[in-house]
Short mmCIF file of N, CA and C in Angstrom, two decimals:
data_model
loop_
_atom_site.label_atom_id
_atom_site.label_comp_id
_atom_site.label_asym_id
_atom_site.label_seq_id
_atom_site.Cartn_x
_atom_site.Cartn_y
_atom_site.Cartn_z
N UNK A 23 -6.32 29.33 14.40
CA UNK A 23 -7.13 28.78 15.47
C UNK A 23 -7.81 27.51 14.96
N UNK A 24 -7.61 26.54 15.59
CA UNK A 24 -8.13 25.29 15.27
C UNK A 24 -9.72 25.01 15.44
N UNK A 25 -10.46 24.86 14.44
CA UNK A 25 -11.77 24.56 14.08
C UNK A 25 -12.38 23.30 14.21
N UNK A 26 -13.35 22.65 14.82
CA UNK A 26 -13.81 21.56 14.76
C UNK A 26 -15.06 21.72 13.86
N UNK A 27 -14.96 20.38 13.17
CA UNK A 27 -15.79 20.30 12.01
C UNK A 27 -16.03 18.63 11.72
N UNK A 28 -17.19 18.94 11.31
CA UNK A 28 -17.78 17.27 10.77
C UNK A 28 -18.29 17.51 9.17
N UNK A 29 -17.67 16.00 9.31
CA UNK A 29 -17.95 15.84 7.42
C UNK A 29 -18.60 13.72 7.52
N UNK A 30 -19.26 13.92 6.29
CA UNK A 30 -20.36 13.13 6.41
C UNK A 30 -19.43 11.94 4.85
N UNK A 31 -18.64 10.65 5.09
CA UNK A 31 -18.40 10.02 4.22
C UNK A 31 -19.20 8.84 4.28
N UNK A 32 -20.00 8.08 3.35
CA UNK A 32 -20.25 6.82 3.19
C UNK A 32 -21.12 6.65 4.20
N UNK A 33 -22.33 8.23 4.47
CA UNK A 33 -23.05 7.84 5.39
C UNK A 33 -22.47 7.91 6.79
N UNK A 34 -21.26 7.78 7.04
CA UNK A 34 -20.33 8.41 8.70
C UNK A 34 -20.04 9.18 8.84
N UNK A 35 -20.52 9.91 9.94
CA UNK A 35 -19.69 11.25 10.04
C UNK A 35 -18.60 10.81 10.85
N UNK A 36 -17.67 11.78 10.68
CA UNK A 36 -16.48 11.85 11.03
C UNK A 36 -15.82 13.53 11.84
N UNK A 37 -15.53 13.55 13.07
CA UNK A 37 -15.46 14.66 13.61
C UNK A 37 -13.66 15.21 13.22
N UNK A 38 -13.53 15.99 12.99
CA UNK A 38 -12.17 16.62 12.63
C UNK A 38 -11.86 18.18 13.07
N UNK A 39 -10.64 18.20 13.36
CA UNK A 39 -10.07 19.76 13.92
C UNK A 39 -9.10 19.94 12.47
N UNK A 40 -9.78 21.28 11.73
CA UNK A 40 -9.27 22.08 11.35
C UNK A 40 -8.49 23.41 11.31
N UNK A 41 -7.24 23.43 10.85
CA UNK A 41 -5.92 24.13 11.67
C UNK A 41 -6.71 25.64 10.87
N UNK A 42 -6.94 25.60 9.73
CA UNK A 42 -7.26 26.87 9.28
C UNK A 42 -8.66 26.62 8.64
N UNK A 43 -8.90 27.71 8.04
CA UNK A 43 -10.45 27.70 7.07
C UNK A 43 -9.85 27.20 5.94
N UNK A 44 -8.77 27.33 5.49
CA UNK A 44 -8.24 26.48 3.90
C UNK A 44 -8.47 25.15 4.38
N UNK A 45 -7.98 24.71 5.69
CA UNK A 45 -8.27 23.12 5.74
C UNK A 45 -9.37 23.12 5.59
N UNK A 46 -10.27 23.52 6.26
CA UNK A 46 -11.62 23.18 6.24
C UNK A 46 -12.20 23.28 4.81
N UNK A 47 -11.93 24.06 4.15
CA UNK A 47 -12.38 23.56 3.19
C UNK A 47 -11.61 22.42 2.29
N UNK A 48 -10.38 22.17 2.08
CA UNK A 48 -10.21 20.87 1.43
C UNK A 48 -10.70 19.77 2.40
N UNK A 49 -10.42 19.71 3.33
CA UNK A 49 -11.44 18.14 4.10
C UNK A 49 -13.03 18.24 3.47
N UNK A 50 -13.53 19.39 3.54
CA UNK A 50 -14.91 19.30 3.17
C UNK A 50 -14.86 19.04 1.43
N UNK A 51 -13.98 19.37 0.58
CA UNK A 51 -13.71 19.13 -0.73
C UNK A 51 -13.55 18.13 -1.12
N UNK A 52 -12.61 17.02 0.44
CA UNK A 52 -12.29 16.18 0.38
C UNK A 52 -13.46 15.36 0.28
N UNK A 53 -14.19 15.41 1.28
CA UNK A 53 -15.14 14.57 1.66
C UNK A 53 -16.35 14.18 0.67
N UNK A 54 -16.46 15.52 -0.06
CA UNK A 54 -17.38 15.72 -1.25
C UNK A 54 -16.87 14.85 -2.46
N UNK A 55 -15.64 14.93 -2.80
CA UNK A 55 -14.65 13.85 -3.69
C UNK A 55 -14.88 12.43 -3.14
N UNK A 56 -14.74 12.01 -2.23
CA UNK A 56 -15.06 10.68 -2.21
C UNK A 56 -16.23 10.54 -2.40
N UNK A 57 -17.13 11.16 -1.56
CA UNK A 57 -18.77 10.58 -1.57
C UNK A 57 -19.15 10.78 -2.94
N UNK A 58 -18.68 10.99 -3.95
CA UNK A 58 -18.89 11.17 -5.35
C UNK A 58 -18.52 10.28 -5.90
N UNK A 59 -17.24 9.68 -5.62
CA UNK A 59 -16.50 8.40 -6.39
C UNK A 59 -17.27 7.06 -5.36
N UNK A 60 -17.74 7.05 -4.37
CA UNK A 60 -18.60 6.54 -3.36
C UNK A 60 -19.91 5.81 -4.25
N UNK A 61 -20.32 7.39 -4.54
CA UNK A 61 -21.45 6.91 -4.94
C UNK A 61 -21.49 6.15 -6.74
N UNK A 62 -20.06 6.99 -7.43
CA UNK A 62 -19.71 6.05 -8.59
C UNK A 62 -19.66 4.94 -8.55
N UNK A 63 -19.08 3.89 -7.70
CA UNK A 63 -18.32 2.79 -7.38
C UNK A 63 -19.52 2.35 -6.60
N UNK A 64 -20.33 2.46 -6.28
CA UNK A 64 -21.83 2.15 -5.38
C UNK A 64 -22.80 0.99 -6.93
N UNK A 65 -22.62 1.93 -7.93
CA UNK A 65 -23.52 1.99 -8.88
C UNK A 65 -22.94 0.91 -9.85
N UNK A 66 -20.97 1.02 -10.07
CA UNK A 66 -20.73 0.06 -10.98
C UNK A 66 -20.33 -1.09 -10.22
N UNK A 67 -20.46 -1.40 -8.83
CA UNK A 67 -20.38 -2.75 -7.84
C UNK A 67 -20.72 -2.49 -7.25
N UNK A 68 -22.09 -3.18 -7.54
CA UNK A 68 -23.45 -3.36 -6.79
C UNK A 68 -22.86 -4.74 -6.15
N UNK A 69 -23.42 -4.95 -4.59
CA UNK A 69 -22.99 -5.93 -3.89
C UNK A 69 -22.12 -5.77 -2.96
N UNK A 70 -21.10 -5.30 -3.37
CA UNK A 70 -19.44 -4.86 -2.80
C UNK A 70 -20.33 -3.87 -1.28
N UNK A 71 -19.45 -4.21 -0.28
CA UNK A 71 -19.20 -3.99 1.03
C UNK A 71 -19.04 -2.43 0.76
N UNK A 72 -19.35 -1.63 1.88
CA UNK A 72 -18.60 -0.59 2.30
C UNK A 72 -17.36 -0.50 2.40
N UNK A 73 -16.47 -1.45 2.99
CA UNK A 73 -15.13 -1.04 3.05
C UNK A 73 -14.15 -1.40 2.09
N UNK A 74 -15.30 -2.21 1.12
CA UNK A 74 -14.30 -2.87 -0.26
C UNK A 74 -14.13 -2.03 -0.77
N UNK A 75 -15.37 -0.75 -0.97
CA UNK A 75 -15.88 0.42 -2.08
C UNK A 75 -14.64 1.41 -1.78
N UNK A 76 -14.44 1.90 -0.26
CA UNK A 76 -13.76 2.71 0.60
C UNK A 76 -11.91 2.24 0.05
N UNK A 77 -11.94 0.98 0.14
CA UNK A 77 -10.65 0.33 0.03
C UNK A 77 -10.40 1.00 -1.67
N UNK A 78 -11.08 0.95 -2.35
CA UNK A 78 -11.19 0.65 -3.85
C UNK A 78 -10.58 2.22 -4.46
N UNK A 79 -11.27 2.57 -3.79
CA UNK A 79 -11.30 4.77 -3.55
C UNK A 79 -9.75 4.95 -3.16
N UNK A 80 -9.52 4.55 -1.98
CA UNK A 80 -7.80 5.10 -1.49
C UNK A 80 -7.22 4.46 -2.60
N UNK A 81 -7.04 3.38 -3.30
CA UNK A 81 -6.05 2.87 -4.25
C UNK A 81 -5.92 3.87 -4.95
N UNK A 82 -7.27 3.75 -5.64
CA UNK A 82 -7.00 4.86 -6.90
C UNK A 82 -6.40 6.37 -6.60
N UNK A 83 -7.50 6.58 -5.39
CA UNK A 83 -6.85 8.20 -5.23
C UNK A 83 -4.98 8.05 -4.82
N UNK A 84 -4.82 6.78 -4.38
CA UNK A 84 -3.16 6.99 -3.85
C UNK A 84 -2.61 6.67 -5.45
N UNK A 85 -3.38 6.12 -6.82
CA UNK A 85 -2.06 5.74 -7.75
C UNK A 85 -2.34 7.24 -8.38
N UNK A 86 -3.32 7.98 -8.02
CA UNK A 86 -3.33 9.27 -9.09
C UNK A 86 -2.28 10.14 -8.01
N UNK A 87 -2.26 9.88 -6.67
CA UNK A 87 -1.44 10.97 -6.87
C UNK A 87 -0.19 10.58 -6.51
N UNK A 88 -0.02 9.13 -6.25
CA UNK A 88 1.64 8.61 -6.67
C UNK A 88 2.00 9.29 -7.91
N UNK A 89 1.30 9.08 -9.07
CA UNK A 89 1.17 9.42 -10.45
C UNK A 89 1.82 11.10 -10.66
N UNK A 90 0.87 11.83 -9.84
CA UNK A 90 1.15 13.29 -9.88
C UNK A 90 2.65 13.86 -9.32
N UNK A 91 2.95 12.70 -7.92
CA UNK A 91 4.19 13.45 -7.40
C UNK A 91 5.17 13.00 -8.33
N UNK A 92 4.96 11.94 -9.04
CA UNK A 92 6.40 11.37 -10.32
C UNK A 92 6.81 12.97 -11.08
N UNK A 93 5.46 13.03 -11.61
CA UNK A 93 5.07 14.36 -12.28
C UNK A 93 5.64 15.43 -11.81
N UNK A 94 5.33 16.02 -10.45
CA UNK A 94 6.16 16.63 -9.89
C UNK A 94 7.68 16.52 -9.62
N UNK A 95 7.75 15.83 -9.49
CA UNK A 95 9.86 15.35 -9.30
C UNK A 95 10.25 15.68 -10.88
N UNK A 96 9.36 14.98 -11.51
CA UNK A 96 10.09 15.04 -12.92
C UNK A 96 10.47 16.89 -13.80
N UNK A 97 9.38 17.27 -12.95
CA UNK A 97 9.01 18.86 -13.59
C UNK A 97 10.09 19.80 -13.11
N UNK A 98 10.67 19.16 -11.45
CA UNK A 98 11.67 19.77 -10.57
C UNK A 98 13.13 19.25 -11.01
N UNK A 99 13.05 18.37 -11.41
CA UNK A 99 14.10 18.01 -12.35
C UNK A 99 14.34 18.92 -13.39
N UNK A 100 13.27 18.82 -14.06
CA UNK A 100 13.82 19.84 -15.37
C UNK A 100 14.26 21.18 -15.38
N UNK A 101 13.36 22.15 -14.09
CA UNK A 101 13.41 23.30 -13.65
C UNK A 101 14.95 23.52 -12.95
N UNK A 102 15.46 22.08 -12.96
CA UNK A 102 16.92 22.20 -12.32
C UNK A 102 17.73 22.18 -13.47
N UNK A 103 17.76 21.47 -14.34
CA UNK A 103 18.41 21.92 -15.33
C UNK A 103 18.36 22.89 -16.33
N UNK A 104 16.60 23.17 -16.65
CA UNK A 104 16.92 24.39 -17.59
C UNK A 104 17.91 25.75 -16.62
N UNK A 105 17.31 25.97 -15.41
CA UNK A 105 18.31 26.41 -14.17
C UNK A 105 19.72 26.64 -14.50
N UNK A 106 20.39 25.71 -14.36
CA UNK A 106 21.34 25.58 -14.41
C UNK A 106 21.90 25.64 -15.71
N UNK A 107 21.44 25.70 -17.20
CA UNK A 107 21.82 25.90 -18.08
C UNK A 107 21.32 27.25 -18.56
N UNK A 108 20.89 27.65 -17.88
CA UNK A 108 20.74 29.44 -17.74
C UNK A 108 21.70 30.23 -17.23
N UNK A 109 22.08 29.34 -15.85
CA UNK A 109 23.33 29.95 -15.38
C UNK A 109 24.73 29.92 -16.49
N UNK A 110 24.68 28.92 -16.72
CA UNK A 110 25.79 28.24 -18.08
C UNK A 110 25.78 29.57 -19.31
N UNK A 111 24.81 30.18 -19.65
CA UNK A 111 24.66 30.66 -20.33
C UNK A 111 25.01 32.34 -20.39
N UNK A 112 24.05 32.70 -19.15
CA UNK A 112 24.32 33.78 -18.61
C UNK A 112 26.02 34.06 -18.09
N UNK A 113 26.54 33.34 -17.53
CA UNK A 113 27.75 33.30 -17.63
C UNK A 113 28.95 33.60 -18.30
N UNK A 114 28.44 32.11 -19.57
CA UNK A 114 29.58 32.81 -20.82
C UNK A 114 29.16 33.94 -21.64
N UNK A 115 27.90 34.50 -21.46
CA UNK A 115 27.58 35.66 -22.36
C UNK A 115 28.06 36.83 -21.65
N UNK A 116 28.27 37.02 -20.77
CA UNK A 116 29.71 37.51 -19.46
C UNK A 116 30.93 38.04 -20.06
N UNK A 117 31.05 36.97 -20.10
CA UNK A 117 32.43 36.53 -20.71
C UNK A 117 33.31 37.03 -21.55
#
């Protein structure tokens, strides 16, 4: 059942429908994660705009988890070959 919920970034709230209570809590996890790096990035650029700070936040959070899905492919990769050289194995010990 879909939940409506508000979460408070950079001083805005923002109204959102949550599909489950797990969403609701990562949006609210979410929201808590930025306003943290918010308020990091507040402190080491002083001056900087709201939406420079905001802009500054998605980069990073998009190269960490560009970063993570490499990570992931790479891990599914391997899980395909040790895989498959299990089968290789199991096979000729068959045999």
């Amino acid at each position: 059942m879909d939940q409506k919920i508000s979460v408070k970034i950079a001083g805005r709230i923002f109204n959102l429908t949550a599909s489950t209570p797990e969403a609701e809590q990562l949006y609210r996890e979410a929201a808590e994660t930025i306003n943290k790096r918010f308020a990091a990035y507040t402190r080491s650029h002083p001056g900087k705009n709201v939406s420079d700070l905001l802009s500054m936040i998605a980069l990073n959070e998009t190269v960490l988890r560009l970063g993570l899905q490499k990570d992931l492919d790479s891990h599914k990769q391997d899980e395909k070959a040790l895989a498959s050289e299990l089968e290789r194995y199991l096979n000729d010990s068959q045999a």
